[in-house]
PDB file of C-alpha atoms and ligand atoms in Angstrom:
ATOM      1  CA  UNK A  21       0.000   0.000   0.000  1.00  0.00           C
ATOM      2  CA  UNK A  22       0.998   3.372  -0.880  1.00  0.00           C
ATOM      3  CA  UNK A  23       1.298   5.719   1.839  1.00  0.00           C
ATOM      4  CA  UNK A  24       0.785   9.229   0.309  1.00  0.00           C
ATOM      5  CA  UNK A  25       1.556  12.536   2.714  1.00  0.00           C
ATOM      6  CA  UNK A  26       1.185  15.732   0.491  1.00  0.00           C
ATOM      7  CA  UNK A  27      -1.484  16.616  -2.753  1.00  0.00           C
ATOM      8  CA  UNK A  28       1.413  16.500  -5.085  1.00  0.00           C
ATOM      9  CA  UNK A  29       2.680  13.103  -4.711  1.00  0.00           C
ATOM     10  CA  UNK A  30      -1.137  11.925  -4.660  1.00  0.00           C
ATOM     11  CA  UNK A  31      -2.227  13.528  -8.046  1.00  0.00           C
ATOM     12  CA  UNK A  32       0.861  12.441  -9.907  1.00  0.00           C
ATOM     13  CA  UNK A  33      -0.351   8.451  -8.706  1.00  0.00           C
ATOM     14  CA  UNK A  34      -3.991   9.356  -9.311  1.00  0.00           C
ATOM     15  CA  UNK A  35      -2.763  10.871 -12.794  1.00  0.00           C
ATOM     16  CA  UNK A  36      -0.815   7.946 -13.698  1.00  0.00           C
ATOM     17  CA  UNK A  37      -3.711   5.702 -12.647  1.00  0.00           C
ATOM     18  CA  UNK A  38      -6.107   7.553 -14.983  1.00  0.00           C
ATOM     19  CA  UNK A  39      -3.638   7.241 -17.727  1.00  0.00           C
ATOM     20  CA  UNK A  40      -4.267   3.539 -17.297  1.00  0.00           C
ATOM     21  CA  UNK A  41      -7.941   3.748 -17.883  1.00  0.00           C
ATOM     22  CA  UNK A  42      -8.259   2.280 -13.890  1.00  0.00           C
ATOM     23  CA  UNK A  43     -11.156   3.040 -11.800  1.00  0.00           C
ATOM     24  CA  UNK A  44     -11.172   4.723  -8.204  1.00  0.00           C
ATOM     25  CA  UNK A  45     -12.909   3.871  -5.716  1.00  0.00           C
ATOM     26  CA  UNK A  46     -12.874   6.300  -2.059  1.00  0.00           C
ATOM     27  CA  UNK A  47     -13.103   5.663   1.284  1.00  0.00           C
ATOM     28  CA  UNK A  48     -12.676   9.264   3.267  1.00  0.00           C
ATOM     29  CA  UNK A  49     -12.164   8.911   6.849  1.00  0.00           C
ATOM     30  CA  UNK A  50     -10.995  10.658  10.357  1.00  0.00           C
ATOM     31  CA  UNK A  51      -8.954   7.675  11.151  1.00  0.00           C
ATOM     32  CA  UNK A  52      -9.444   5.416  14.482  1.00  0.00           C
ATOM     33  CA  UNK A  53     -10.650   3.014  12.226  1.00  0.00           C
ATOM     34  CA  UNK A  54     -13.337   0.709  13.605  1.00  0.00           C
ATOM     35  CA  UNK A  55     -15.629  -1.814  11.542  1.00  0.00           C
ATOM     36  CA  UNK A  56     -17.885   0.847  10.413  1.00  0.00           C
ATOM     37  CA  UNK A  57     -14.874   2.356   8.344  1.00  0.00           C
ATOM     38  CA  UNK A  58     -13.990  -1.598   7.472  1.00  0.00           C
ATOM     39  CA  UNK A  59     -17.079  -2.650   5.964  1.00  0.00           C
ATOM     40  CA  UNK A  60     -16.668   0.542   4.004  1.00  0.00           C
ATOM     41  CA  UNK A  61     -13.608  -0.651   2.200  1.00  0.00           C
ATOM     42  CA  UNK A  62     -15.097  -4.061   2.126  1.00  0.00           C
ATOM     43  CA  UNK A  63     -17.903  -2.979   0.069  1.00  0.00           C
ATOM     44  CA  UNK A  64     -15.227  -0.778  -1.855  1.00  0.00           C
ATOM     45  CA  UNK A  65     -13.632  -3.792  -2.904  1.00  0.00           C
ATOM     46  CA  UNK A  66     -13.969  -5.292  -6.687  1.00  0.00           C
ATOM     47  CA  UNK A  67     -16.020  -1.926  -7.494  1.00  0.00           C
ATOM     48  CA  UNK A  68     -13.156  -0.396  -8.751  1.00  0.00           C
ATOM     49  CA  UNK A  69      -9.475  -1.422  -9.859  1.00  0.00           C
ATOM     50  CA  UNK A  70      -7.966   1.004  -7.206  1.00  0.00           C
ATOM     51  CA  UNK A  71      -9.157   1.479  -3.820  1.00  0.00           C
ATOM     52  CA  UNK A  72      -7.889   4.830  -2.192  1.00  0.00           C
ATOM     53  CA  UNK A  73      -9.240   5.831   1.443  1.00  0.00           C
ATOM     54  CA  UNK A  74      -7.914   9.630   3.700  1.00  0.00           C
ATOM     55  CA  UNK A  75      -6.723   9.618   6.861  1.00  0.00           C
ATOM     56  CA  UNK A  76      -7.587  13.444   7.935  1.00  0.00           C
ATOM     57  CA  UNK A  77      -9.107  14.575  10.782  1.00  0.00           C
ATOM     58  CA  UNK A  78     -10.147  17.896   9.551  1.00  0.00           C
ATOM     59  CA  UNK A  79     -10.469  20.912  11.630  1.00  0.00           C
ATOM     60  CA  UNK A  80     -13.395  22.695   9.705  1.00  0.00           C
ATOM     61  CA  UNK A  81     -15.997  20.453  10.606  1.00  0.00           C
ATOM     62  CA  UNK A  82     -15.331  20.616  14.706  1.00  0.00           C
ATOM     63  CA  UNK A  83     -16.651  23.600  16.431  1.00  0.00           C
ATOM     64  CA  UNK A  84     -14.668  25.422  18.976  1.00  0.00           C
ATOM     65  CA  UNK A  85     -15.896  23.859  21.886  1.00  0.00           C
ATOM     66  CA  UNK A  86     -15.872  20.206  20.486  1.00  0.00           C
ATOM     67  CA  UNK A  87     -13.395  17.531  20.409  1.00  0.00           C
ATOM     68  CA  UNK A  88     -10.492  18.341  18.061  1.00  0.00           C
ATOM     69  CA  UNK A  89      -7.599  17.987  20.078  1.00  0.00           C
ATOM     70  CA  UNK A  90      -8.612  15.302  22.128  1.00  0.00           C
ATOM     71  CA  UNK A  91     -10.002  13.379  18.582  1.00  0.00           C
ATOM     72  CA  UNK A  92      -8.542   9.765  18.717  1.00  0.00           C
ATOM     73  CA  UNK A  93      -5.712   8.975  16.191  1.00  0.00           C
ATOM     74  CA  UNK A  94      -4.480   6.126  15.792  1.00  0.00           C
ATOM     75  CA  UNK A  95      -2.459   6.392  12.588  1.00  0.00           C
ATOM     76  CA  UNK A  96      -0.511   2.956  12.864  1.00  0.00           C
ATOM     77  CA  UNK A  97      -3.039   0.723  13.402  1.00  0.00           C
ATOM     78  CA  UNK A  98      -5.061   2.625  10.746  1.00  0.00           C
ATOM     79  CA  UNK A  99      -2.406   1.963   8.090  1.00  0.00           C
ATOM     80  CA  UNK A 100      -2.565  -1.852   9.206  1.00  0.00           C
ATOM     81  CA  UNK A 101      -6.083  -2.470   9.036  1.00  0.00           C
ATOM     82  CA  UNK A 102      -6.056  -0.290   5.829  1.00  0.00           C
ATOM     83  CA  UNK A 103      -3.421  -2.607   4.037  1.00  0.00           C
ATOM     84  CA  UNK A 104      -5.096  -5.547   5.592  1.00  0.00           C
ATOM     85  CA  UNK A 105      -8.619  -4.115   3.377  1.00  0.00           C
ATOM     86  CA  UNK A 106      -6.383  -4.042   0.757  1.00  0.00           C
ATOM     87  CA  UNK A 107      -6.607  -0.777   0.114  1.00  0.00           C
ATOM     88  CA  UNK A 108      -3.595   0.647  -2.492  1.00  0.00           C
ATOM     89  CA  UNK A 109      -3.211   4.075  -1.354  1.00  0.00           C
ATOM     90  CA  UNK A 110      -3.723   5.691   2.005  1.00  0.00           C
ATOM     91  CA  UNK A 111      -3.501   9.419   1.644  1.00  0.00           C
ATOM     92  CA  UNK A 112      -2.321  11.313   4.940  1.00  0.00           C
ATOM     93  CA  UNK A 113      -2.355  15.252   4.413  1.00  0.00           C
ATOM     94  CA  UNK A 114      -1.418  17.460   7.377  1.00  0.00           C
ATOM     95  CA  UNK A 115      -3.746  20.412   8.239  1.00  0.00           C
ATOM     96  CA  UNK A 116      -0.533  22.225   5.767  1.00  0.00           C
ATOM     97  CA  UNK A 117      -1.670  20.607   2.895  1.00  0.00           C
ATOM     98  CA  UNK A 118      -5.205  20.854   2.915  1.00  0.00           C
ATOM     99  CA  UNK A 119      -5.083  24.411   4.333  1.00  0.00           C
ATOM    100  CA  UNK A 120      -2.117  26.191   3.369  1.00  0.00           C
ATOM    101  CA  UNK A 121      -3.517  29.423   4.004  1.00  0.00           C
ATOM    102  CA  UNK A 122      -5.644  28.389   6.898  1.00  0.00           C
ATOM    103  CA  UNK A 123      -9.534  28.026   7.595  1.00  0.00           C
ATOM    104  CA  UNK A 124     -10.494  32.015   8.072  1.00  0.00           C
ATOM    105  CA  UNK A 125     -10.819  33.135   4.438  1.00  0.00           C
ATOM    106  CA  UNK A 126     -11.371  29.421   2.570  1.00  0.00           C
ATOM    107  CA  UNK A 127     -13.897  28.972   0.361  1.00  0.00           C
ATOM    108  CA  UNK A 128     -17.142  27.395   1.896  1.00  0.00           C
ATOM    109  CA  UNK A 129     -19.236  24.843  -0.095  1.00  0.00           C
ATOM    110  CA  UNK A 130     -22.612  25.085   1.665  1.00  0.00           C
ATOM    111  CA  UNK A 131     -25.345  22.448   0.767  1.00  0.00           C
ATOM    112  CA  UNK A 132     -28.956  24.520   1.118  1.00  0.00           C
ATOM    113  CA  UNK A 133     -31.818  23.277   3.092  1.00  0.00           C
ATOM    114  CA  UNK A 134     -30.845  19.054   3.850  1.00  0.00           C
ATOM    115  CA  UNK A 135     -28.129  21.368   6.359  1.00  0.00           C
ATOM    116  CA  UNK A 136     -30.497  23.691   7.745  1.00  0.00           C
ATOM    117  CA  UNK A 137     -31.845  21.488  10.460  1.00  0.00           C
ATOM    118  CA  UNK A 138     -30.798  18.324  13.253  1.00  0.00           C
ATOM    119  CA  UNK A 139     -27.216  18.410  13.010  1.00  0.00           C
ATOM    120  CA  UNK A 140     -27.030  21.525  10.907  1.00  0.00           C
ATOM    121  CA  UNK A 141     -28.936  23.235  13.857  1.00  0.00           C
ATOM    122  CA  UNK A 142     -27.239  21.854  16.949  1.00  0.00           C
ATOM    123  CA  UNK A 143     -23.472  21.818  14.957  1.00  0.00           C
ATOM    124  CA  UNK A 144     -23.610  25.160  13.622  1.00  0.00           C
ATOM    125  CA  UNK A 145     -20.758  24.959  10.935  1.00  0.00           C
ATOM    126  CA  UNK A 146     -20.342  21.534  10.895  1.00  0.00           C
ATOM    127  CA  UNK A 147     -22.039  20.232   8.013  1.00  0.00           C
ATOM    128  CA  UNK A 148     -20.727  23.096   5.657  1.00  0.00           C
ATOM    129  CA  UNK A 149     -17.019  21.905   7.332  1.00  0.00           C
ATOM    130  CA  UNK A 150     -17.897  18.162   6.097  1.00  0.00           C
ATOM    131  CA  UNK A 151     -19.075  19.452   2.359  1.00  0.00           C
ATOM    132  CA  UNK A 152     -16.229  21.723   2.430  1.00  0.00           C
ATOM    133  CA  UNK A 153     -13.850  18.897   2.894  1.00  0.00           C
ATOM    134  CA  UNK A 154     -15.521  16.139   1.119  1.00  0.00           C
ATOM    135  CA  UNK A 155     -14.835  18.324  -2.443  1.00  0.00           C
ATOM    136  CA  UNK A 156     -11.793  19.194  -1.598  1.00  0.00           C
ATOM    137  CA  UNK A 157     -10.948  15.393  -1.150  1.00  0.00           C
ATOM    138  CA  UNK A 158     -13.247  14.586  -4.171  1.00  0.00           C
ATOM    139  CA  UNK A 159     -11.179  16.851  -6.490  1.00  0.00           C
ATOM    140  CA  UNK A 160      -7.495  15.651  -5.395  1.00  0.00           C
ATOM    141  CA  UNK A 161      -8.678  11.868  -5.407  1.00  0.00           C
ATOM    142  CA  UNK A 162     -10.814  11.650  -8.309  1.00  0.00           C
ATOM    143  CA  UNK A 163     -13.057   8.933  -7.647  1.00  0.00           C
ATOM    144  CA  UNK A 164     -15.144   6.967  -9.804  1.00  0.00           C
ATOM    145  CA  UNK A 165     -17.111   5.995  -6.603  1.00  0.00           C
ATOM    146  CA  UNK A 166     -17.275   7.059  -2.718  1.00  0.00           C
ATOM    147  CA  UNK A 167     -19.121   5.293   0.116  1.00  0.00           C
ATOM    148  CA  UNK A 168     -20.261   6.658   3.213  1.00  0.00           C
ATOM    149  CA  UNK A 169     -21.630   5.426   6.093  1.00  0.00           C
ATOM    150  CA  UNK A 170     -25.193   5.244   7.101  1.00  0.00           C
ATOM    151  CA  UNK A 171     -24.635   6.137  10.362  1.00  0.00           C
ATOM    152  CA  UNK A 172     -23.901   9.953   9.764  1.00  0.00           C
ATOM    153  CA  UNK A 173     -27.407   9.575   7.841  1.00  0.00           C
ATOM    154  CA  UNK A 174     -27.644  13.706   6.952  1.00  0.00           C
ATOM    155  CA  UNK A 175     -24.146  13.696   5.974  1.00  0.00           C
ATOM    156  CA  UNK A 176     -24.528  10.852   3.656  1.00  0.00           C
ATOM    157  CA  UNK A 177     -28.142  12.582   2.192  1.00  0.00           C
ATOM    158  CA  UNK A 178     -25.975  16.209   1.968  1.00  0.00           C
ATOM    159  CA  UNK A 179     -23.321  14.583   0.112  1.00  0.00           C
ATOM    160  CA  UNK A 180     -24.995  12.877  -2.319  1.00  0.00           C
ATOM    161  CA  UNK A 181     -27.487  16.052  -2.879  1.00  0.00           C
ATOM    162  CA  UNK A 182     -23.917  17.684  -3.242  1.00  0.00           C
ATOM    163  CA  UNK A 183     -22.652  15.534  -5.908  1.00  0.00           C
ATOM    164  CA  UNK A 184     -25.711  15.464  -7.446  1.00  0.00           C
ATOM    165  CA  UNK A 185     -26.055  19.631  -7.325  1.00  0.00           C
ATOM    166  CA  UNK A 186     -22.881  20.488  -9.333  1.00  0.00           C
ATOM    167  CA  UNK A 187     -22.528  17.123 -11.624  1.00  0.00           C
ATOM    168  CA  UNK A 188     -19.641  15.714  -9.921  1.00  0.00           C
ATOM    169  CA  UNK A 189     -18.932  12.212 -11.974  1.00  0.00           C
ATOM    170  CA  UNK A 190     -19.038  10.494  -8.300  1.00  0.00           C
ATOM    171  CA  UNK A 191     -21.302   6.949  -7.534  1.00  0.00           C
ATOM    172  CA  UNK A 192     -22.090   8.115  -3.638  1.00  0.00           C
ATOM    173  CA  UNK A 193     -22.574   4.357  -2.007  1.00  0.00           C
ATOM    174  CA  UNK A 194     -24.178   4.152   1.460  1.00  0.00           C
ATOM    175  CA  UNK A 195     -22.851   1.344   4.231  1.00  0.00           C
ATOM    176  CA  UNK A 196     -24.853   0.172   6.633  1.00  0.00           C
ATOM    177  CA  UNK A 197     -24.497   0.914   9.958  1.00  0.00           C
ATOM    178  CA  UNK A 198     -22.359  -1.324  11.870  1.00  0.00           C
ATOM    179  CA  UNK A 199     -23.322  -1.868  15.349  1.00  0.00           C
ATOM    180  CA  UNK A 200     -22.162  -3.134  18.764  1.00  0.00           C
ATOM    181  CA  UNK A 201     -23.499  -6.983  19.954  1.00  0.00           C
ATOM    182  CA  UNK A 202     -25.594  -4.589  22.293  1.00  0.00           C
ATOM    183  CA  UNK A 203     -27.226  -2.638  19.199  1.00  0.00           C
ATOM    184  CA  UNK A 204     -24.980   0.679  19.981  1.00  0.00           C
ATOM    185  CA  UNK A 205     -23.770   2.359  16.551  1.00  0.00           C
ATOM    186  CA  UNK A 206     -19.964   2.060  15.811  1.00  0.00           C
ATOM    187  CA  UNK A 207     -18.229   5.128  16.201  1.00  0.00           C
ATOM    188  CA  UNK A 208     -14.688   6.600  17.298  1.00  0.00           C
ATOM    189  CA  UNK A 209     -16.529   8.373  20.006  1.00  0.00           C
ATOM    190  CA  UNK A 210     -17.728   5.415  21.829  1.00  0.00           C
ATOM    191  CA  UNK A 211     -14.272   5.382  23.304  1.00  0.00           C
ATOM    192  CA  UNK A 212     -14.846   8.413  25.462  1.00  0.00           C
ATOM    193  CA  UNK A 213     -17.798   6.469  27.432  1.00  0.00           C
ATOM    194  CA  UNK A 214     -16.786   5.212  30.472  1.00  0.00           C
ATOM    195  CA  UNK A 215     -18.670   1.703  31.948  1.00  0.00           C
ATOM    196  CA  UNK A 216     -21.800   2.651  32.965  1.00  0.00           C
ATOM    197  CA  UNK A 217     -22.267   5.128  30.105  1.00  0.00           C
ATOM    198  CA  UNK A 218     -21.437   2.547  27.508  1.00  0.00           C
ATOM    199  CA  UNK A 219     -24.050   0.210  29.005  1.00  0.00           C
ATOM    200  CA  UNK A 220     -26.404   2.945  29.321  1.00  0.00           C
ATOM    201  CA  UNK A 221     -25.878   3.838  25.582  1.00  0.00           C
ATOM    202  CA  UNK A 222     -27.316   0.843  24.080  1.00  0.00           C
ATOM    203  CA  UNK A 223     -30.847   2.551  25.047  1.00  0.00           C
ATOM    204  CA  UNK A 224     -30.303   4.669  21.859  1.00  0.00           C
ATOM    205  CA  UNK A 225     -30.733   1.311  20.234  1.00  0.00           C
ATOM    206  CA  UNK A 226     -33.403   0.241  21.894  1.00  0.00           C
ATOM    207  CA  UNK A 227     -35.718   3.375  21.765  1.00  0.00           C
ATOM    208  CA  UNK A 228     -35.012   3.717  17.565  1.00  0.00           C
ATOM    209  CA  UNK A 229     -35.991   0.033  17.434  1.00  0.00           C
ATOM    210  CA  UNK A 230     -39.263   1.005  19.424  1.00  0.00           C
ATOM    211  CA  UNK A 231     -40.169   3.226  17.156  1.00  0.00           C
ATOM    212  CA  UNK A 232     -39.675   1.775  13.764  1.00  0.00           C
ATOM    213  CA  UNK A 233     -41.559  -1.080  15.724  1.00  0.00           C
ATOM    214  CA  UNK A 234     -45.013   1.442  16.278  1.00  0.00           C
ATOM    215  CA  UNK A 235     -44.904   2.827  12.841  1.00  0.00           C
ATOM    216  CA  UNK A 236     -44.711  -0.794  11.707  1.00  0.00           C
ATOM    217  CA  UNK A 237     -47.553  -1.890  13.690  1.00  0.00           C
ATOM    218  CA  UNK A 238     -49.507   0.980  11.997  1.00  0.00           C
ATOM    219  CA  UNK A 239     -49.043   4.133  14.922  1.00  0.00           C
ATOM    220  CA  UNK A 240     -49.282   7.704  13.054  1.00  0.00           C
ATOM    221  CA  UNK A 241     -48.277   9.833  16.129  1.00  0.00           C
ATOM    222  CA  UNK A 242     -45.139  10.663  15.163  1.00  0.00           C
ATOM    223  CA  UNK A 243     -45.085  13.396  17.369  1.00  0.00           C
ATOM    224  CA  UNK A 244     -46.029  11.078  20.605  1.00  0.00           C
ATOM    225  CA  UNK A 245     -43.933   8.045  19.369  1.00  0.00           C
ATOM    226  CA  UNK A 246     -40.567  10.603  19.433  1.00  0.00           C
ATOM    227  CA  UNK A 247     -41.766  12.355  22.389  1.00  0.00           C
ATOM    228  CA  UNK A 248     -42.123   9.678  24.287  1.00  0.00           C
ATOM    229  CA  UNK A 249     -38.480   7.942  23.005  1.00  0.00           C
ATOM    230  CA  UNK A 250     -37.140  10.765  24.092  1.00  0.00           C
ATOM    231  CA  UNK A 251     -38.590  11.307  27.584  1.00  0.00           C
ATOM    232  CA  UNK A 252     -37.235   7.225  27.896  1.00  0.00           C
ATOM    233  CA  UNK A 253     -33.770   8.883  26.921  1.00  0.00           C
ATOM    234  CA  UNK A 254     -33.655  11.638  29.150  1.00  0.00           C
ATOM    235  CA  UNK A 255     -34.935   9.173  32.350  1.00  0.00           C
ATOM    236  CA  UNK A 256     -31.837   7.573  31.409  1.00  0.00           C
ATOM    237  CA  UNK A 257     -29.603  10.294  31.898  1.00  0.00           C
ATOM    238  CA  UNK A 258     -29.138  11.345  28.300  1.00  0.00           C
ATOM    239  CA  UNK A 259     -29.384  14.843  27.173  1.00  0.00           C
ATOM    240  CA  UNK A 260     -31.397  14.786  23.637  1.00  0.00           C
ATOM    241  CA  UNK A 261     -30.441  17.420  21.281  1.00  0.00           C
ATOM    242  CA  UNK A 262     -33.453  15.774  18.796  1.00  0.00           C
ATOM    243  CA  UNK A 263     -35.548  12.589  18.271  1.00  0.00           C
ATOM    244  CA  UNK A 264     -37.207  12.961  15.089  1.00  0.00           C
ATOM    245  CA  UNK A 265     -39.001  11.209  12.196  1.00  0.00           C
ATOM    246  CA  UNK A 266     -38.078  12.466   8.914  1.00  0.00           C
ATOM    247  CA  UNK A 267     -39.051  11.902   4.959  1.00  0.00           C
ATOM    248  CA  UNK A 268     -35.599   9.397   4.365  1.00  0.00           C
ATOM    249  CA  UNK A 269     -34.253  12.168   1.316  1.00  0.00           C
ATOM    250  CA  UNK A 270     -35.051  15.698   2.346  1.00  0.00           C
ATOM    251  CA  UNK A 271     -34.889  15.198   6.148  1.00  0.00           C
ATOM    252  CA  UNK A 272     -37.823  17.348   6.339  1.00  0.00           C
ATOM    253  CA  UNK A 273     -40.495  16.595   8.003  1.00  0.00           C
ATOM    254  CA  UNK A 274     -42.879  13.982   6.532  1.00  0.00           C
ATOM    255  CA  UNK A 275     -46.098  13.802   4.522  1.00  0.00           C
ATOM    256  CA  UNK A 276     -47.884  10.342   4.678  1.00  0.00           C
ATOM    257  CA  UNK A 277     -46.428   7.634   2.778  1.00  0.00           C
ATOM    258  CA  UNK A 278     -43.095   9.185   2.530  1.00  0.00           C
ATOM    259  CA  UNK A 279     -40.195   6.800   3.196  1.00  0.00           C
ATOM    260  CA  UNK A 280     -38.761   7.232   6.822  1.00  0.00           C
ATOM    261  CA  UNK A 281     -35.808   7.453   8.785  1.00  0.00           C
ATOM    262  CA  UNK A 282     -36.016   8.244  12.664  1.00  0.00           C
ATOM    263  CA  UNK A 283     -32.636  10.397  13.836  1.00  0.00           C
ATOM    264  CA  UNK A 284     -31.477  10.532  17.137  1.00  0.00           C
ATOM    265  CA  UNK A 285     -28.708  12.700  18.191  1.00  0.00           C
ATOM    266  CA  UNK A 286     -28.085  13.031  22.317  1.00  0.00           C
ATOM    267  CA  UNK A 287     -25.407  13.502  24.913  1.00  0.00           C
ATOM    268  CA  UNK A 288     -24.612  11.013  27.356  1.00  0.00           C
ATOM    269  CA  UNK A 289     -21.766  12.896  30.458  1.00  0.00           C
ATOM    270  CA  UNK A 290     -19.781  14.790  27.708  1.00  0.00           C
ATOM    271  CA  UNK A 291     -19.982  12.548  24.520  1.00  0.00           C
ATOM    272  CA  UNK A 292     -22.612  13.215  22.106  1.00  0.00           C
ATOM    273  CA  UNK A 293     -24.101   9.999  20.127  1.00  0.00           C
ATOM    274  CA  UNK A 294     -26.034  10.087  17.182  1.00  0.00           C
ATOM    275  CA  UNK A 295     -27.634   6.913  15.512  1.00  0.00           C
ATOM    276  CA  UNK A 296     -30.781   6.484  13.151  1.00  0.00           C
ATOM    277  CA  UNK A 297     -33.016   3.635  11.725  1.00  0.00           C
ATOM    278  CA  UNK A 298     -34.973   3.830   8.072  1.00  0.00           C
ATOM    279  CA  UNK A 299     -38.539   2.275   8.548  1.00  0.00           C
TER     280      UNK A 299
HETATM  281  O1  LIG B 367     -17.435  10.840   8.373  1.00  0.00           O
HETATM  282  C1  LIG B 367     -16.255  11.244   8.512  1.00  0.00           C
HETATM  283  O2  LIG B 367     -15.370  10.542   9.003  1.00  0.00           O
HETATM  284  C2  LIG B 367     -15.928  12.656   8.092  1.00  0.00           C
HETATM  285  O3  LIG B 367     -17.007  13.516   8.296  1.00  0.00           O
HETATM  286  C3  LIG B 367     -15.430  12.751   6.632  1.00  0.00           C
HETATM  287  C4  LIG B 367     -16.491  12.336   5.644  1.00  0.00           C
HETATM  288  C5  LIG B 367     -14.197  11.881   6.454  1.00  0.00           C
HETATM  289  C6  LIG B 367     -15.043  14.200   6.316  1.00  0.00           C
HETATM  290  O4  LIG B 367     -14.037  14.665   7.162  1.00  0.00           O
END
């Protein structure tokens, strides 16, 4: 596996790959690679004739009182478990080479309306910091194909609105969410639980299985089904930014007979979790 550090050295392989006539599949990440990220480059695999994935935790999409510094990276075992995916390139940027002239006056790529609520709302900044990055990313790697995880469910919809908004030549493939043996999404931030939290997070699990459960049994109160998943939440302990059912493409909120998806994003101590189900 190629282990690329700085735009230059990656466009000259991406360049010579494209000479080739080979295919690109992408797998951008923050690194602290768990088996959400893996399935990712599993799926990746035999889509394309060259599998690249990022290691960059980037700055723009963490507000100033959220987790940046203390962000896990684990940059070793990354590179392991990426060569063990075999994935051929791993492209590492520094902040340097993604941001040479810093965050202050960069230019923003802002995805209208999908960003205006649920994480857009309680992240200010955020989601813009994700599209931002994402393009950025798409233009120095090229891909033929990207996948994303289901997990960060209005990132996934913004992206592929994005790509689909200014004609970028970019397959957008959704993973499913991997979870825990307890039901609790995979995510880097699970690490920051301590005991009792991380038993006490499975209930995020358990209350989105409720309620895909009442709409399948034919209950219409959306309003009462999420009110009352998030009152079970709170008793708890958790802190719920929102507990919502939403129409699966817009994230708006839905008319009857629109497809579903029912977002949860709360804190638990200090670590916020987010998780979602489609119906
Ligand atoms: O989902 C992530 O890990 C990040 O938001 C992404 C897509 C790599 C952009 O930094």
């Amino acid at each position: 596996m190629l282990q690329v550090h700085n735009n230059k050295e990656l466009m000259a392989q991406i360049r010579e790959w494209k000479q080739l006539g080979q295919s690109i599949a992408f797998v951008p990440t923050m690194g602290n690679l768990h088996q959400g990220h893996l399935s990712l480059l599993q799926l990746a695999q035999n889509q394309a004739d060259k599998l690249v994935s990022s290691i960059f935790v980037n700055p723009m999409q963490f507000g100033p009182k959220e987790d940046l510094d203390s962000y896990p990276r684990t940059l070793k075992q990354d590179c392991k478990a990426l060569m063990e995916h075999r994935c051929d390139l791993a492209f590492l940027p520094g902040t340097q080479d993604l941001y040479p002239q810093g965050l202050d006056q960069i230019t923003q790529v802002e995805v209208p309306d999908i960003t205006e609520r649920l994480e857009g709302k309680f992240r200010p900044g955020h989601l813009t910091g994700v599209s931002t990055i994402v393009l950025k990313l798409f233009n120095l790697v090229q891909p033929d194909l990207a996948l994303f995880g289901k997990k960060d469910y209005q990132q996934w919809r913004m992206i592929d609105k994005m790509v689909h908004d200014l004609n970028l030549p970019i397959d957008i493939i959704a993973g499913e969410t991997v979870r825990e043996a307890d039901g609790l999404a995979m995510s880097s931030r699970n690490q920051y639980l301590d005991r009792d939290q991380r038993r006490t997070a499975a209930n995020i699990y358990q209350q989105l299985q409720w309620v895909v459960q009442q709409i399948h049994a034919g209950n219409e109160h959306f309003e009462e089904l999420t009110t009352l998943a998030s009152k079970a939440l709170t008793d708890f302990g958790f802190k719920v930014d929102y507990f919502t059912i939403c129409n699966r493409r817009s994230l708006h909120l839905p008319n009857p007979g629109d497809p579903l998806v029912v977002l949860v994003a709360a804190h638990l101590g200090n670590t916020r979790l987010i998780d979602n189900m489609e119906v």
